Tab-separated table of N, CA and C in Angstrom:
chain	number	residue	atom	x	y	z
F	30	MET	N	-9.822	0.478	1.567
F	30	MET	CA	-9.552	-0.224	0.757
F	30	MET	C	-10.380	-1.524	0.949
F	31	ILE	N	-10.796	-2.196	-0.033
F	31	ILE	CA	-11.703	-3.591	-0.021
F	31	ILE	C	-11.016	-4.107	-0.882
F	32	ASP	N	-10.714	-5.456	-1.175
F	32	ASP	CA	-10.773	-6.502	-1.854
F	32	ASP	C	-11.807	-6.834	-2.319
F	33	ALA	N	-11.385	-7.213	-3.814
F	33	ALA	CA	-12.834	-7.396	-5.054
F	33	ALA	C	-13.608	-8.835	-3.891
F	34	GLU	N	-12.911	-9.633	-3.460
F	34	GLU	CA	-13.360	-10.767	-3.348
F	34	GLU	C	-14.266	-10.606	-2.095
F	35	ASP	N	-13.770	-9.476	-0.856
F	35	ASP	CA	-14.788	-9.063	-0.002
F	35	ASP	C	-16.070	-8.166	-0.054
F	36	VAL	N	-16.207	-7.451	-1.502
F	36	VAL	CA	-17.383	-6.894	-2.036
F	36	VAL	C	-18.663	-7.485	-1.616
F	37	ARG	N	-18.935	-8.555	-1.806
F	37	ARG	CA	-20.372	-9.630	-1.569
F	37	ARG	C	-20.294	-9.356	-0.077
F	38	ARG	N	-19.565	-9.716	0.526
F	38	ARG	CA	-19.217	-9.943	2.116
F	38	ARG	C	-19.394	-8.762	2.843
F	39	TYR	N	-18.978	-7.365	2.215
F	39	TYR	CA	-19.238	-5.947	2.812
F	39	TYR	C	-20.666	-6.123	2.758
F	40	VAL	N	-21.368	-6.292	1.657
F	40	VAL	CA	-22.925	-5.757	1.093
F	40	VAL	C	-23.845	-6.593	2.023
F	41	ARG	N	-23.285	-7.710	2.473
F	41	ARG	CA	-24.456	-8.479	2.907
F	41	ARG	C	-23.966	-8.367	4.591
F	42	GLN	N	-23.103	-8.000	5.045
F	42	GLN	CA	-22.314	-8.232	6.790
F	42	GLN	C	-22.923	-6.782	6.866
F	43	TYR	N	-22.839	-5.897	6.113
F	43	TYR	CA	-22.738	-4.115	6.680
F	43	TYR	C	-23.804	-3.458	5.727
F	44	ASP	N	-24.497	-4.344	4.869
F	44	ASP	CA	-25.738	-3.754	4.038
F	44	ASP	C	-25.251	-2.309	3.366
F	45	ALA	N	-23.962	-2.589	3.210
F	45	ALA	CA	-22.882	-1.861	2.112
F	45	ALA	C	-24.319	-1.419	0.759
F	46	LEU	N	-24.171	-0.448	0.631
F	46	LEU	CA	-24.276	0.351	-0.656
F	46	LEU	C	-23.073	0.543	-2.329
F	47	LEU	N	-23.537	-0.204	-3.155
F	47	LEU	CA	-22.458	-0.487	-4.303
F	47	LEU	C	-22.748	0.923	-4.587
F	48	VAL	N	-21.644	1.867	-5.399
F	48	VAL	CA	-21.533	3.191	-6.037
F	48	VAL	C	-21.003	3.325	-7.067
F	49	ASP	N	-21.278	3.136	-8.264
F	49	ASP	CA	-20.328	2.965	-9.476
F	49	ASP	C	-20.542	4.626	-9.939
F	50	LEU	N	-18.576	4.813	-9.706
F	50	LEU	CA	-19.074	6.162	-10.646
F	50	LEU	C	-18.515	6.481	-11.807
F	51	ARG	N	-18.666	4.728	-12.546
F	51	ARG	CA	-18.187	5.416	-14.404
F	51	ARG	C	-18.835	5.646	-15.406
F	52	SER	N	-18.869	5.490	-16.289
F	52	SER	CA	-19.832	6.435	-17.204
F	52	SER	C	-20.845	5.787	-17.134
F	53	GLU	N	-22.034	6.293	-17.815
F	53	GLU	CA	-23.361	5.483	-18.108
F	53	GLU	C	-23.200	4.179	-18.884
F	54	GLU	N	-22.418	4.265	-19.887
F	54	GLU	CA	-22.228	3.592	-20.928
F	54	GLU	C	-21.566	2.275	-20.235
F	55	ASP	N	-20.462	2.503	-19.761
F	55	ASP	CA	-19.681	1.191	-18.895
F	55	ASP	C	-20.731	0.662	-17.555
F	56	TYR	N	-21.369	1.217	-16.957
F	56	TYR	CA	-22.355	1.002	-16.623
F	56	TYR	C	-23.429	0.132	-17.149
F	57	GLN	N	-23.869	0.744	-17.961
F	57	GLN	CA	-24.799	-0.365	-18.889
F	57	GLN	C	-24.385	-1.790	-18.978
F	58	ASN	N	-22.942	-1.747	-19.657
F	58	ASN	CA	-22.380	-2.955	-20.177
F	58	ASN	C	-21.923	-3.896	-18.929
F	59	TYR	N	-21.855	-3.543	-17.946
F	59	TYR	CA	-21.687	-3.878	-16.691
F	59	TYR	C	-21.058	-3.720	-15.570
F	60	HIS	N	-21.488	-4.004	-14.525
F	60	HIS	CA	-21.994	-3.128	-13.362
F	60	HIS	C	-22.001	-4.487	-11.956
F	61	ILE	N	-21.786	-4.032	-10.925
F	61	ILE	CA	-21.402	-5.226	-10.360
F	61	ILE	C	-23.316	-5.367	-9.427
F	62	THR	N	-23.505	-6.735	-9.411
F	62	THR	CA	-25.024	-6.184	-9.284
F	62	THR	C	-25.143	-6.026	-8.084
F	63	GLY	N	-26.653	-5.468	-8.014
F	63	GLY	CA	-27.099	-4.218	-6.849
F	63	GLY	C	-26.519	-2.816	-6.878
F	64	ALA	N	-25.251	-2.590	-7.874
F	64	ALA	CA	-24.938	-1.523	-7.512
F	64	ALA	C	-25.391	-0.207	-8.620
F	65	ILE	N	-25.750	1.110	-7.547
F	65	ILE	CA	-26.126	1.860	-8.260
F	65	ILE	C	-25.146	2.705	-9.362
F	66	HIS	N	-25.682	3.232	-10.141
F	66	HIS	CA	-24.787	4.221	-11.090
F	66	HIS	C	-25.237	6.114	-10.820
F	67	ILE	N	-23.871	6.508	-10.199
F	67	ILE	CA	-23.838	8.154	-9.676
F	67	ILE	C	-22.635	8.265	-10.502
F	68	PRO	N	-22.923	9.632	-11.606
F	68	PRO	CA	-21.367	9.893	-12.130
F	68	PRO	C	-20.795	10.625	-11.035
F	69	PRO	N	-19.461	10.761	-11.328
F	69	PRO	CA	-19.099	11.766	-10.605
F	69	PRO	C	-19.638	13.454	-9.928
F	70	GLU	N	-20.205	13.623	-11.192
F	70	GLU	CA	-20.800	15.302	-11.342
F	70	GLU	C	-22.128	15.301	-10.216
F	71	GLN	N	-22.895	14.005	-10.002
F	71	GLN	CA	-23.872	14.109	-9.460
F	71	GLN	C	-23.501	13.784	-8.053
F	72	LEU	N	-22.300	13.318	-7.688
F	72	LEU	CA	-21.990	12.528	-6.375
F	72	LEU	C	-22.218	13.452	-5.538
F	73	PRO	N	-22.107	14.784	-5.413
F	73	PRO	CA	-22.162	15.582	-3.739
F	73	PRO	C	-23.960	15.963	-3.887
F	74	CYS	N	-24.346	15.948	-4.678
F	74	CYS	CA	-25.961	15.974	-4.402
F	74	CYS	C	-26.699	14.317	-3.660
F	75	PHE	N	-25.972	13.519	-4.225
F	75	PHE	CA	-26.600	12.181	-3.865
F	75	PHE	C	-26.048	12.345	-2.589
F	76	MET	N	-24.522	12.485	-2.059
F	76	MET	CA	-24.356	12.118	-0.693
F	76	MET	C	-24.950	13.056	0.270
F	77	ARG	N	-25.121	14.132	-0.125
F	77	ARG	CA	-26.148	14.968	0.630
F	77	ARG	C	-27.409	14.418	1.187
F	78	GLN	N	-27.686	12.939	0.439
F	78	GLN	CA	-29.044	13.016	0.520
F	78	GLN	C	-29.233	11.490	1.437
F	79	THR	N	-28.281	11.136	1.095
F	79	THR	CA	-27.398	9.881	1.849
F	79	THR	C	-27.219	9.617	2.990
F	80	ASP	N	-27.316	8.229	3.855
F	80	ASP	CA	-27.289	8.259	5.132
F	80	ASP	C	-25.578	8.294	5.251
F	81	LYS	N	-25.309	9.199	6.241
F	81	LYS	CA	-23.568	8.936	6.106
F	81	LYS	C	-23.321	7.820	7.422
F	82	GLN	N	-24.562	7.601	7.648
F	82	GLN	CA	-23.602	5.994	8.841
F	82	GLN	C	-23.728	4.970	7.929
F	83	ARG	N	-24.353	4.766	6.534
F	83	ARG	CA	-24.490	3.728	5.629
F	83	ARG	C	-23.136	3.395	4.968
F	84	LEU	N	-22.563	2.235	4.908
F	84	LEU	CA	-21.521	1.847	4.721
F	84	LEU	C	-21.583	2.124	3.043
F	85	HIS	N	-20.900	3.000	2.528
F	85	HIS	CA	-20.704	3.165	0.788
F	85	HIS	C	-19.488	2.688	0.235
F	86	ILE	N	-19.369	1.169	-0.501
F	86	ILE	CA	-18.619	1.244	-1.458
F	86	ILE	C	-18.342	1.564	-2.810
F	87	PHE	N	-17.184	3.006	-3.057
F	87	PHE	CA	-17.396	3.122	-4.084
F	87	PHE	C	-16.443	2.612	-5.453
F	88	TYR	N	-16.500	2.372	-6.521
F	88	TYR	CA	-15.753	1.467	-7.639
F	88	TYR	C	-15.653	2.767	-8.815
F	89	CYS	N	-14.237	2.935	-9.432
F	89	CYS	CA	-15.049	3.167	-10.645
F	89	CYS	C	-13.790	1.826	-11.694
F	90	GLN	N	-13.100	2.110	-13.171
F	90	GLN	CA	-12.813	1.167	-13.777
F	90	GLN	C	-11.739	0.605	-13.196
F	91	HIS	N	-10.706	1.771	-12.488
F	91	HIS	CA	-9.271	0.864	-12.522
F	91	HIS	C	-9.190	1.415	-11.014
F	92	GLY	N	-9.653	2.187	-10.222
F	92	GLY	CA	-9.538	2.377	-8.606
F	92	GLY	C	-8.979	3.896	-8.310
F	93	SER	N	-8.862	4.526	-9.660
F	93	SER	CA	-8.099	5.840	-8.583
F	93	SER	C	-9.320	6.930	-8.225
F	94	LEU	N	-9.939	7.263	-9.498
F	94	LEU	CA	-11.322	7.877	-9.115
F	94	LEU	C	-11.882	7.208	-7.788
F	95	ASN	N	-12.270	6.398	-7.523
F	95	ASN	CA	-13.138	6.153	-6.101
F	95	ASN	C	-11.968	6.347	-5.006
F	96	ILE	N	-10.978	6.196	-5.071
F	96	ILE	CA	-10.123	6.508	-4.104
F	96	ILE	C	-10.178	8.175	-3.415
F	97	ARG	N	-9.948	8.651	-5.083
F	97	ARG	CA	-9.992	10.578	-4.535
F	97	ARG	C	-11.462	10.921	-4.344
F	98	GLU	N	-12.899	10.174	-4.828
F	98	GLU	CA	-13.664	10.546	-3.991
F	98	GLU	C	-13.900	9.934	-2.523
F	99	GLY	N	-13.309	8.401	-3.038
F	99	GLY	CA	-13.910	8.346	-1.074
F	99	GLY	C	-13.488	9.162	0.143
F	100	ARG	N	-11.845	9.383	0.122
F	100	ARG	CA	-11.003	10.362	0.745
F	100	ARG	C	-11.503	11.311	0.999
F	101	LYS	N	-12.462	12.326	-0.044
F	101	LYS	CA	-12.809	13.202	0.132
F	101	LYS	C	-14.125	13.308	1.255
F	102	TYR	N	-15.033	12.066	1.082
F	102	TYR	CA	-16.553	12.037	1.793
F	102	TYR	C	-16.306	11.170	2.960
F	103	LEU	N	-14.957	10.294	3.349
F	103	LEU	CA	-14.070	9.972	4.655
F	103	LEU	C	-14.220	11.153	5.174
F	104	ARG	N	-13.412	11.941	4.962
F	104	ARG	CA	-13.118	13.804	5.564
F	104	ARG	C	-14.118	14.546	5.978
F	105	GLN	N	-15.544	14.300	5.373
F	105	GLN	CA	-16.413	14.769	5.894
F	105	GLN	C	-17.677	13.952	6.658
F	106	GLY	N	-16.881	13.287	7.289
F	106	GLY	CA	-17.577	12.107	7.935
F	106	GLY	C	-18.595	10.894	7.380
F	107	TYR	N	-18.874	10.930	6.310
F	107	TYR	CA	-18.840	9.181	5.736
F	107	TYR	C	-18.181	7.957	5.984
F	108	ARG	N	-18.964	7.107	6.094
F	108	ARG	CA	-18.491	5.453	5.925
F	108	ARG	C	-18.217	5.078	4.609
F	109	ILE	N	-16.791	5.196	4.124
F	109	ILE	CA	-16.791	4.938	2.610
F	109	ILE	C	-15.271	3.949	2.654
F	110	CYS	N	-15.742	2.559	1.833
F	110	CYS	CA	-14.569	1.955	1.225
F	110	CYS	C	-14.574	2.597	-0.558
F	111	SER	N	-13.249	2.033	-0.522
F	111	SER	CA	-12.885	1.962	-1.916
F	111	SER	C	-12.961	0.845	-2.924
F	112	LEU	N	-12.950	-0.132	-3.647
F	112	LEU	CA	-12.587	-1.097	-4.031
F	112	LEU	C	-11.248	-0.957	-4.729
F	113	ALA	N	-10.327	-1.814	-4.197
F	113	ALA	CA	-8.888	-1.880	-4.750
F	113	ALA	C	-8.877	-1.987	-6.473
F	114	GLY	N	-8.308	-1.293	-7.187
F	114	GLY	CA	-8.074	-1.809	-8.659
F	114	GLY	C	-9.398	-1.913	-9.180
F	115	GLY	N	-10.163	-1.287	-8.574
F	115	GLY	CA	-12.000	-1.288	-9.546
F	115	GLY	C	-12.499	-2.046	-9.994
F	116	MET	N	-13.135	-1.758	-10.978
F	116	MET	CA	-13.587	-3.111	-11.664
F	116	MET	C	-12.803	-3.775	-13.012
F	117	ASP	N	-11.278	-3.029	-12.583
F	117	ASP	CA	-10.754	-4.338	-13.247
F	117	ASP	C	-10.501	-5.275	-12.450
F	118	ALA	N	-10.045	-4.874	-11.342
F	118	ALA	CA	-10.089	-6.092	-10.088
F	118	ALA	C	-11.303	-6.910	-9.809
F	119	TYR	N	-12.049	-6.236	-10.233
F	119	TYR	CA	-13.587	-7.048	-9.782
F	119	TYR	C	-13.696	-8.382	-10.627
F	120	LEU	N	-13.457	-7.834	-12.302
F	120	LEU	CA	-13.727	-8.790	-12.915
F	120	LEU	C	-12.528	-9.750	-12.713
F	121	PHE	N	-11.375	-9.300	-12.907
F	121	PHE	CA	-10.337	-10.202	-12.847
F	121	PHE	C	-10.357	-11.419	-11.760
F	122	HIS	N	-11.215	-10.985	-10.571
F	122	HIS	CA	-11.527	-11.853	-9.429
F	122	HIS	C	-12.566	-12.835	-10.081
F	123	ARG	N	-13.638	-12.721	-10.534
F	123	ARG	CA	-14.549	-12.973	-11.079
F	123	ARG	C	-13.961	-14.458	-11.804
F	124	LYS	N	-13.034	-13.942	-13.031
F	124	LYS	CA	-12.739	-15.218	-13.962
F	124	LYS	C	-12.007	-16.133	-13.330
F	125	THR	N	-11.074	-15.430	-12.272
F	125	THR	CA	-10.350	-16.662	-11.154
F	125	THR	C	-10.950	-17.583	-10.860
F	126	MET	N	-12.359	-16.984	-10.188
F	126	MET	CA	-13.588	-18.231	-9.592
F	126	MET	C	-14.072	-19.265	-10.530
F	127	LEU	N	-13.667	-18.610	-11.565
F	127	LEU	CA	-14.855	-19.475	-12.364
F	127	LEU	C	-14.259	-21.038	-13.039
């Protein structure tokens, strides 16, 4: 788990890949800059094609889906972090920084 304030640092420091697990509509409305959209039903195919050694940061709207999916892929040997509180926490953090 990582906090919203650490997302940018992880992306820079570890070349982490941000993976948005929300709906296409939510992704189009707003997403973390640099994130790719992978709906949960496409995640298994995507993960088979990605580098297991690269750090992936999963996020959803509230944080529960990304935790569940993250645990699954951690058990399979992937490097996964989940954004605590999901997009809600990230947006709250952004507002407090303005």
